[in-house]
PDB file of C-alpha atoms and ligand atoms in Angstrom:
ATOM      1  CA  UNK A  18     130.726  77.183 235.957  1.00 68.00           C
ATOM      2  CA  UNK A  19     129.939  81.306 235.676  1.00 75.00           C
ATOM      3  CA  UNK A  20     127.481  82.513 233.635  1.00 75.00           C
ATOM      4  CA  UNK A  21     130.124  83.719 231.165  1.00 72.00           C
ATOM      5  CA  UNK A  22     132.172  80.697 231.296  1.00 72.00           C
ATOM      6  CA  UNK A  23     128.548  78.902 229.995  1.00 75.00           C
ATOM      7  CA  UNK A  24     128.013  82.114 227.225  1.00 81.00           C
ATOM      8  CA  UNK A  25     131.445  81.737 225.801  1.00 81.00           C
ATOM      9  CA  UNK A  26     132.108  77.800 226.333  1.00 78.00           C
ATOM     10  CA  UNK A  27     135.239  77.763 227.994  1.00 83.00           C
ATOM     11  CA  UNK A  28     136.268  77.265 231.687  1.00 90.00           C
ATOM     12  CA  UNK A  29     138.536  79.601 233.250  1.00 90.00           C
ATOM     13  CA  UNK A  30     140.777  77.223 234.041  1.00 91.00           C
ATOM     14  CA  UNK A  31     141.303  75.728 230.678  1.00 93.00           C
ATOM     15  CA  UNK A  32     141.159  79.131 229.307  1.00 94.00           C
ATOM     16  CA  UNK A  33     144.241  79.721 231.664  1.00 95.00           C
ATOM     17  CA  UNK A  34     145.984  76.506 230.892  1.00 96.00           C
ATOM     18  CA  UNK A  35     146.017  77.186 227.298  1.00 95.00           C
ATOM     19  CA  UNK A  36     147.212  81.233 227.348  1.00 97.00           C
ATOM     20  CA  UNK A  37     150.529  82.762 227.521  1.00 98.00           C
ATOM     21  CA  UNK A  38     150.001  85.719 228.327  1.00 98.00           C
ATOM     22  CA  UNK A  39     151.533  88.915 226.113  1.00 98.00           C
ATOM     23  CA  UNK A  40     153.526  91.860 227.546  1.00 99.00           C
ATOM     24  CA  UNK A  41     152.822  94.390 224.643  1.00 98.00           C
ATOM     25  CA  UNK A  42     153.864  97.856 224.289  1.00 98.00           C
ATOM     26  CA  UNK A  43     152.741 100.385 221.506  1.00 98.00           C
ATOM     27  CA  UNK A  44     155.348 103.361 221.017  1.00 98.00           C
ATOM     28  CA  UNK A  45     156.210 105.755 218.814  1.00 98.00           C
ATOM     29  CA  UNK A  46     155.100 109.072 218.009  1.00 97.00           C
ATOM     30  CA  UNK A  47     152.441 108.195 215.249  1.00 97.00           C
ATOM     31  CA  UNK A  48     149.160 107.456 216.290  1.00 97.00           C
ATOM     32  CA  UNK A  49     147.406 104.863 216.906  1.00 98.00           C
ATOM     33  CA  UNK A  50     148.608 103.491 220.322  1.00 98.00           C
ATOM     34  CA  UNK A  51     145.286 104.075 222.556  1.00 97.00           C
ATOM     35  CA  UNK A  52     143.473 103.008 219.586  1.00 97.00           C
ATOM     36  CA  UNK A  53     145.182  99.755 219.040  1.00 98.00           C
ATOM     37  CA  UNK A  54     144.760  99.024 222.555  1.00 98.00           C
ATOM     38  CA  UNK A  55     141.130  99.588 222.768  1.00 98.00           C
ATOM     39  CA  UNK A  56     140.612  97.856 219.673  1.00 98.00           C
ATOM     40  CA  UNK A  57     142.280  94.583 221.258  1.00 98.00           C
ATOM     41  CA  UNK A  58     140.108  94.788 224.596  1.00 98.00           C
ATOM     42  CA  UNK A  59     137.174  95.120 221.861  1.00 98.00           C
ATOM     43  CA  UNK A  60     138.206  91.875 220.240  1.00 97.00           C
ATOM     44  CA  UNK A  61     139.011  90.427 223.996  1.00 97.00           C
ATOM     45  CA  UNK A  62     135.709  91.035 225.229  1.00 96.00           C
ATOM     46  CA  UNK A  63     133.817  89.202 222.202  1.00 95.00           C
ATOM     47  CA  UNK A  64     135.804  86.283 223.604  1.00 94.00           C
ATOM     48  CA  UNK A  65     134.884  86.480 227.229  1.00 94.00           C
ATOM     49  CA  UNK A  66     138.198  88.050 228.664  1.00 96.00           C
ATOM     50  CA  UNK A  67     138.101  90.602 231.363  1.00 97.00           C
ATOM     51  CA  UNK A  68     139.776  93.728 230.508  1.00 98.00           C
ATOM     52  CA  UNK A  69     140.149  96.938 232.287  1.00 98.00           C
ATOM     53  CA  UNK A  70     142.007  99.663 231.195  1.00 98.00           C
ATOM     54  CA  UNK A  71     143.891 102.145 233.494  1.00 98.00           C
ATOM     55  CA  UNK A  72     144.891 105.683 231.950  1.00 96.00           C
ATOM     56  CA  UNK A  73     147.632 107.594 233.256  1.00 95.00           C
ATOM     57  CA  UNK A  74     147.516 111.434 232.611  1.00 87.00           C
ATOM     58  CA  UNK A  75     143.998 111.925 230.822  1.00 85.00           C
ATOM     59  CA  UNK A  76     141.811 114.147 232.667  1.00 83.00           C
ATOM     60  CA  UNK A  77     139.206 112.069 235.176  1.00 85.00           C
ATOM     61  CA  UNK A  78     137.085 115.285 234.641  1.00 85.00           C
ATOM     62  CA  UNK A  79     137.033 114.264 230.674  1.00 86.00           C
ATOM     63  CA  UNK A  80     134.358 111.657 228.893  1.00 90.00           C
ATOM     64  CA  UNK A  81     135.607 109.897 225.902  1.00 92.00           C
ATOM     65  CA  UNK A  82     134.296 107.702 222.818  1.00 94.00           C
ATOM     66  CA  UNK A  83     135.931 105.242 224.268  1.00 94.00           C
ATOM     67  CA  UNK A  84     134.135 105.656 228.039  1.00 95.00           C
ATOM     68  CA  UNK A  85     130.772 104.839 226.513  1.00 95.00           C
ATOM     69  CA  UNK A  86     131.743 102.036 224.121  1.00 96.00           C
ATOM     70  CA  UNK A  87     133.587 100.116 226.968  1.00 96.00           C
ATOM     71  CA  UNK A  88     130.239 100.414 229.282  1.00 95.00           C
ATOM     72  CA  UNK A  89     128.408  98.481 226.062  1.00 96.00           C
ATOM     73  CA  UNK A  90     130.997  95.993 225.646  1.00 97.00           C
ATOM     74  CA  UNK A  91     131.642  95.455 229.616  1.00 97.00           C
ATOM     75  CA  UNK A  92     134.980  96.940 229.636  1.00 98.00           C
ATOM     76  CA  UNK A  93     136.318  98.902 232.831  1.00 97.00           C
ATOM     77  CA  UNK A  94     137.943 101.992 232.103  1.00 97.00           C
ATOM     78  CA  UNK A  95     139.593 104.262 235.065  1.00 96.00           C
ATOM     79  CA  UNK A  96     140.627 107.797 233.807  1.00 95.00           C
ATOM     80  CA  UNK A  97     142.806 108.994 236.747  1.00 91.00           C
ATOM     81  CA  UNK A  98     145.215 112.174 235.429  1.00 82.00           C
ATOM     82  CA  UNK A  99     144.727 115.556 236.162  1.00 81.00           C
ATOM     83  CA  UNK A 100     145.353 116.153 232.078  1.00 76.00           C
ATOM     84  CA  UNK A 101     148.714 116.016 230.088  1.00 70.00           C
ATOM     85  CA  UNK A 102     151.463 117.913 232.133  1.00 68.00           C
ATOM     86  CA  UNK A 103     151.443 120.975 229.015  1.00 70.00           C
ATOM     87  CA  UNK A 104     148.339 121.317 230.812  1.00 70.00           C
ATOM     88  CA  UNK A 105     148.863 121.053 234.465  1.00 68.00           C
ATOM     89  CA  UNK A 106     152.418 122.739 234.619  1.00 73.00           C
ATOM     90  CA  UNK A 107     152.403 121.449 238.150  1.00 81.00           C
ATOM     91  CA  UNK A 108     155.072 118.564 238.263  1.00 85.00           C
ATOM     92  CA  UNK A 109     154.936 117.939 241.543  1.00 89.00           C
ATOM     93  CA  UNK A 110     150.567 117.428 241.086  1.00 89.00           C
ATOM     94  CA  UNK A 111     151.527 114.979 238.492  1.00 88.00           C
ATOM     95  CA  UNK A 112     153.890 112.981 240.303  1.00 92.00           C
ATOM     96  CA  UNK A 113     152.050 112.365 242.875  1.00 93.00           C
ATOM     97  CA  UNK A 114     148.705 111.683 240.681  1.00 93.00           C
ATOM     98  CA  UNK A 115     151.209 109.392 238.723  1.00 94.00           C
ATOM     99  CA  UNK A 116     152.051 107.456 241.833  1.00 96.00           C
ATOM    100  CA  UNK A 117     148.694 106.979 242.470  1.00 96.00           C
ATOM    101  CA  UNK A 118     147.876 105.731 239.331  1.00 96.00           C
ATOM    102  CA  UNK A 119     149.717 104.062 239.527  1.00 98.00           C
ATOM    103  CA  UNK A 120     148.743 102.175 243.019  1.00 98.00           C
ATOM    104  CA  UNK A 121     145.416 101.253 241.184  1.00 98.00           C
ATOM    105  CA  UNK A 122     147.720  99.642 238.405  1.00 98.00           C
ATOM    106  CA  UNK A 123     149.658  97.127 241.076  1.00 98.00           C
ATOM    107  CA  UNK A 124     145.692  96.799 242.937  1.00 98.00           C
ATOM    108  CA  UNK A 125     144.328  95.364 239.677  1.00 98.00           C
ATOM    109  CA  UNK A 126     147.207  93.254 238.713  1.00 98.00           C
ATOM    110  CA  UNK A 127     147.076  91.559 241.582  1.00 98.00           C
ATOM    111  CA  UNK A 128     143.415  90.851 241.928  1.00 98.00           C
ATOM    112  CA  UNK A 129     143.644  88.131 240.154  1.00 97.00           C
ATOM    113  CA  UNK A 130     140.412  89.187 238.279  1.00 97.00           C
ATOM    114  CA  UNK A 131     141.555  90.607 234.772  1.00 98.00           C
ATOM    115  CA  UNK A 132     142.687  88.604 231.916  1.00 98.00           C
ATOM    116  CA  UNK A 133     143.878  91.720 229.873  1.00 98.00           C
ATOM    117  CA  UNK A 134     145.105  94.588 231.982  1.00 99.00           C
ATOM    118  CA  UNK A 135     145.733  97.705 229.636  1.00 98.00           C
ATOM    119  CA  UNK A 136     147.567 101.118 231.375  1.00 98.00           C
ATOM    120  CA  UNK A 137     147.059 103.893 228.572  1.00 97.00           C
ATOM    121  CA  UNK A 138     150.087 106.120 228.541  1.00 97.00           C
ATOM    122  CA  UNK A 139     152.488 104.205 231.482  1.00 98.00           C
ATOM    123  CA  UNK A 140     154.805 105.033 228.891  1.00 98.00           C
ATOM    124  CA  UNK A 141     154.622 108.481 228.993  1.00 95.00           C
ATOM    125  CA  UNK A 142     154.960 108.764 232.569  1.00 95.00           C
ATOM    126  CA  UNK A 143     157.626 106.946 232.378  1.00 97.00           C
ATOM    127  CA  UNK A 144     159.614 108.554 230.101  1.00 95.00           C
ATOM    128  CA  UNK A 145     158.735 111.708 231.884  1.00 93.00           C
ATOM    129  CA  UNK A 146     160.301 110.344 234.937  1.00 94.00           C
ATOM    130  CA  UNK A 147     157.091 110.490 236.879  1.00 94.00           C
ATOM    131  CA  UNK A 148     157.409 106.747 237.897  1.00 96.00           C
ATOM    132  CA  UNK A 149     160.574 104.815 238.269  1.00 97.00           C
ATOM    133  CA  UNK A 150     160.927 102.517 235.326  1.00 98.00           C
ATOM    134  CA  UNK A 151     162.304  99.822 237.912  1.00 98.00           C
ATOM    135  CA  UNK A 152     159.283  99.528 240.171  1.00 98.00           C
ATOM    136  CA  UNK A 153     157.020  99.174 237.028  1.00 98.00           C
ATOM    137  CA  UNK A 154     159.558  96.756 235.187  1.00 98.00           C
ATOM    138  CA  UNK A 155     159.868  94.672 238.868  1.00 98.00           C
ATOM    139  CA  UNK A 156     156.266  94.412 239.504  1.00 98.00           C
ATOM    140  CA  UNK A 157     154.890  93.742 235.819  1.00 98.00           C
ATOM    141  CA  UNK A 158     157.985  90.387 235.979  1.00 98.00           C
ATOM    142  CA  UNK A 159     156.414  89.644 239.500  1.00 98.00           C
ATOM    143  CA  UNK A 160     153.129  89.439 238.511  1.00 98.00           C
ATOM    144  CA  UNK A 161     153.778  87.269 235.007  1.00 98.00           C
ATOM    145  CA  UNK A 162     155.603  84.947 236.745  1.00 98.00           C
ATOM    146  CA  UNK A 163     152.301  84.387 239.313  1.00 98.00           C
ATOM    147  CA  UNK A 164     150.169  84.987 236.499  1.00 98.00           C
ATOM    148  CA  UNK A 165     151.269  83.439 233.164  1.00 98.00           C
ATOM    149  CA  UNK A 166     148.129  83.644 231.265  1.00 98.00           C
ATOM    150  CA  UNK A 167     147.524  87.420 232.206  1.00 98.00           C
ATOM    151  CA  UNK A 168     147.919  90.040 228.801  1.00 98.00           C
ATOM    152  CA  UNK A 169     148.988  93.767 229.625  1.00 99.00           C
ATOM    153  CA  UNK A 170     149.176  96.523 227.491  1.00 98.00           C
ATOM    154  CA  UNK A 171     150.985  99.555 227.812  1.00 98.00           C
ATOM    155  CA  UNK A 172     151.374 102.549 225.616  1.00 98.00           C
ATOM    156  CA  UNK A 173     153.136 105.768 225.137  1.00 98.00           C
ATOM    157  CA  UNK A 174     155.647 107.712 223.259  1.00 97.00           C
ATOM    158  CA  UNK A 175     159.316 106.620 224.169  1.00 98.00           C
ATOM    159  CA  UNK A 176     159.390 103.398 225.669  1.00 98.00           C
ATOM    160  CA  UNK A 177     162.617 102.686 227.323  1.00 98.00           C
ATOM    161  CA  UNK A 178     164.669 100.148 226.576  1.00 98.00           C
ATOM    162  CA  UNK A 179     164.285  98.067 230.352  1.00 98.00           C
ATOM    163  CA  UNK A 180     160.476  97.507 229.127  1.00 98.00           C
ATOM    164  CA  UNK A 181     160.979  96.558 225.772  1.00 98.00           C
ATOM    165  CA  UNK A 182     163.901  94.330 227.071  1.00 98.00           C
ATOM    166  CA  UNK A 183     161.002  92.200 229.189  1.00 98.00           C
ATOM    167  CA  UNK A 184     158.138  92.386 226.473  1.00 98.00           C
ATOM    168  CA  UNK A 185     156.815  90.150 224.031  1.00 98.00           C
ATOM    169  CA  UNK A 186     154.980  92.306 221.508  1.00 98.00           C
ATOM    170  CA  UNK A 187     156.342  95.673 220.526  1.00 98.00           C
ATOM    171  CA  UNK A 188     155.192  97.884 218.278  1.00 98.00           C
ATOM    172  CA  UNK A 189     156.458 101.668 217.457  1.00 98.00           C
ATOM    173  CA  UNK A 190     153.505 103.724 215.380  1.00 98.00           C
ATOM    174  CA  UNK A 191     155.750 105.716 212.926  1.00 98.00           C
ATOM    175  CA  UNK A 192     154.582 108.953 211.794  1.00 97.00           C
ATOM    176  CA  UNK A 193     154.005 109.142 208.037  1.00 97.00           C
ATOM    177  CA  UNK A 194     151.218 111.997 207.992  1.00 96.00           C
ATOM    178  CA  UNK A 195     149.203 113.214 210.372  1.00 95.00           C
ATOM    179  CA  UNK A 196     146.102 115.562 210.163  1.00 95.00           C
ATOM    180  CA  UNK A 197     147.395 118.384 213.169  1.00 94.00           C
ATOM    181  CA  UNK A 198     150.510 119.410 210.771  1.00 93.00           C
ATOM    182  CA  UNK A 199     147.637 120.396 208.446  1.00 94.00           C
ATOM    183  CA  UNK A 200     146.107 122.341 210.928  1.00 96.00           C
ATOM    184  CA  UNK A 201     143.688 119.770 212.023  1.00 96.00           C
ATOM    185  CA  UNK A 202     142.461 119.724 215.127  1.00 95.00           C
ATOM    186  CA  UNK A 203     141.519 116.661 217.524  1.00 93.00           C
ATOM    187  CA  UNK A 204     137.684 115.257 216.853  1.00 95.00           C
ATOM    188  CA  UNK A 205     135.071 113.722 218.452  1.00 95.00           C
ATOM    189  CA  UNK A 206     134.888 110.053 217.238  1.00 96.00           C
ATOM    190  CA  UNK A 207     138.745 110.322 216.083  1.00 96.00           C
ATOM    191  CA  UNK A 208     140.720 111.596 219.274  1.00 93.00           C
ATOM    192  CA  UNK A 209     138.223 111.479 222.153  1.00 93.00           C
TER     193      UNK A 209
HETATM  194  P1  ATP B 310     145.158 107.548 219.625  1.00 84.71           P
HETATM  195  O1  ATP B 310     144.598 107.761 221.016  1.00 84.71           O
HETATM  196  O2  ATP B 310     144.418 108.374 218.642  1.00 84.71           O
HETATM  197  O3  ATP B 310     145.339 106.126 219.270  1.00 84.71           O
HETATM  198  P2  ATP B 310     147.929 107.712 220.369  1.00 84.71           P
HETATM  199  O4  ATP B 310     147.558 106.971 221.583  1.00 84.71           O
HETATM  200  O5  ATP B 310     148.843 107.030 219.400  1.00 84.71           O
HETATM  201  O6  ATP B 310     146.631 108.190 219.617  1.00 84.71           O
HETATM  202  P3  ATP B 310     149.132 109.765 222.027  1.00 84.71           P
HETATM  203  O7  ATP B 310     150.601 109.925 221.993  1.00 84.71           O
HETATM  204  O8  ATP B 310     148.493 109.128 223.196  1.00 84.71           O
HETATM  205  O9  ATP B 310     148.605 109.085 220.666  1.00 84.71           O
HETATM  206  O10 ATP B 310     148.558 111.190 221.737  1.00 84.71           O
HETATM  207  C1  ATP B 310     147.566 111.870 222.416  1.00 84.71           C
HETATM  208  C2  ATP B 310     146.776 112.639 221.402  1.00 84.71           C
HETATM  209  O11 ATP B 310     147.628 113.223 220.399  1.00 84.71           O
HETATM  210  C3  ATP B 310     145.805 111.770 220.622  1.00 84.71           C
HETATM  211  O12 ATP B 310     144.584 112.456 220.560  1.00 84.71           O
HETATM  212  C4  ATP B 310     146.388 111.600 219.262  1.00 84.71           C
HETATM  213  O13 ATP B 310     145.414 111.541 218.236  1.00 84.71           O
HETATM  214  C5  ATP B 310     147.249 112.826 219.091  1.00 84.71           C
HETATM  215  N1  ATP B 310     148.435 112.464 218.291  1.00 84.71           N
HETATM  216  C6  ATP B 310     148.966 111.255 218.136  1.00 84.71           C
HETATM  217  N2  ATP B 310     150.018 111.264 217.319  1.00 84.71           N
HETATM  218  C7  ATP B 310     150.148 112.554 216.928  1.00 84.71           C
HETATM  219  C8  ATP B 310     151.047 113.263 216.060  1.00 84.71           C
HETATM  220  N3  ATP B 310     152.022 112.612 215.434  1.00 84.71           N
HETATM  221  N4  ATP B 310     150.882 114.603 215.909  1.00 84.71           N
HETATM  222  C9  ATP B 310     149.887 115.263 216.552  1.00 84.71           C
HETATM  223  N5  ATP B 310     149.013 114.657 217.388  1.00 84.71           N
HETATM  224  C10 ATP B 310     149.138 113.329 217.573  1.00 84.71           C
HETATM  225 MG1   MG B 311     147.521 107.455 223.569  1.00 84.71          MG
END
């Protein structure tokens, strides 16, 4: 038995045995998507789980909140974009840093070593045609099917309908008010 299986009294196995594991998407254009998903790797992590999230498009140049919270609570993060493509205005860039984003995606789900796998704005990239919503939908039914107990997360504005059609769990964050339409720019502690 680990260290951690001793810590948080269960055995990996059993752990396994007794999990189905969630596809869950967050959508929609309010916020709270990358929050939610942090906020469930938070409550993950006080139970043992391995997380690690993967995020598509924010800039690996960047620090966040969340980068220094996760190194408290044990929680990998990879930032891997080259920023959000109003940014970048080179498609062809972000493609190709998509795709390999992607490749570290497929290389931790099927490590075997993650019980909650979280890739922050797939979504997006998908929707913006950066990734072929067939390889992603393909891979993510290979890999539940080898892993049952295994939770993944993805977010992003406009999910399309071939990965809500295999999820378990999906949520769309509807826009009531939000603070930019008052002129309120993104803060430290609120946005990053
Ligand atoms: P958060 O990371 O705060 O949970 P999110 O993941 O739901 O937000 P994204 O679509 O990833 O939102 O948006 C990227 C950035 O745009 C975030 O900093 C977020 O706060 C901001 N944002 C989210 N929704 C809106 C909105 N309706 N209008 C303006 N900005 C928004
Ligand atoms: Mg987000």
């Amino acid at each position: 038995m680990s260290t951690k299986e001793k810590k948080y009294k269960w055995r990996r196995e059993d752990y396994q045995e007794q999990t189905r594991g969630l596809l869950m998407v967050h959508t929609g254009n309010g916020k709270g998507k990358t929050t939610c998903a942090l906020g469930l790797m938070m409550r993950a992590a006080g139970r043992g789980l391995k997380c690690c999230m993967v995020q598509f498009m924010k800039s690996r140049n960047d620090r966040y909140g969340e980068h220094e919270s996760a190194e408290l609570l044990g929680i990998e993060v990879h930032t891997m974009g080259d920023g959000f493509t109003w940014d970048t205005k080179n498609p062809d860039q972000d493609i190709k840093t998509a795709r390999e984003t992607w490749e570290l995606c497929v290389g931790k789900l099927r490590s075997r070593d993650y019980d909650m796998l979280v890739f922050d704005e797939l979504v997006y990239v998908l929707s913006y045609k950066m990734l072929p919503v067939e390889v992603v939908v393909e891979e993510l039914k290979a890999i539940r099917k080898d892993q049952p107990a295994l939770h993944i997360v993805v977010t992003g504005r406009d999910a399309p309908p071939e990965l809500i059609e295999i999820a378990d769990l999906v949520t769309e964050m509807t826009e009531i008010k939000h603070p930019f339409t008052a002129g309120i720019r993104a803060q430290q502690g609120i946005e990053f």
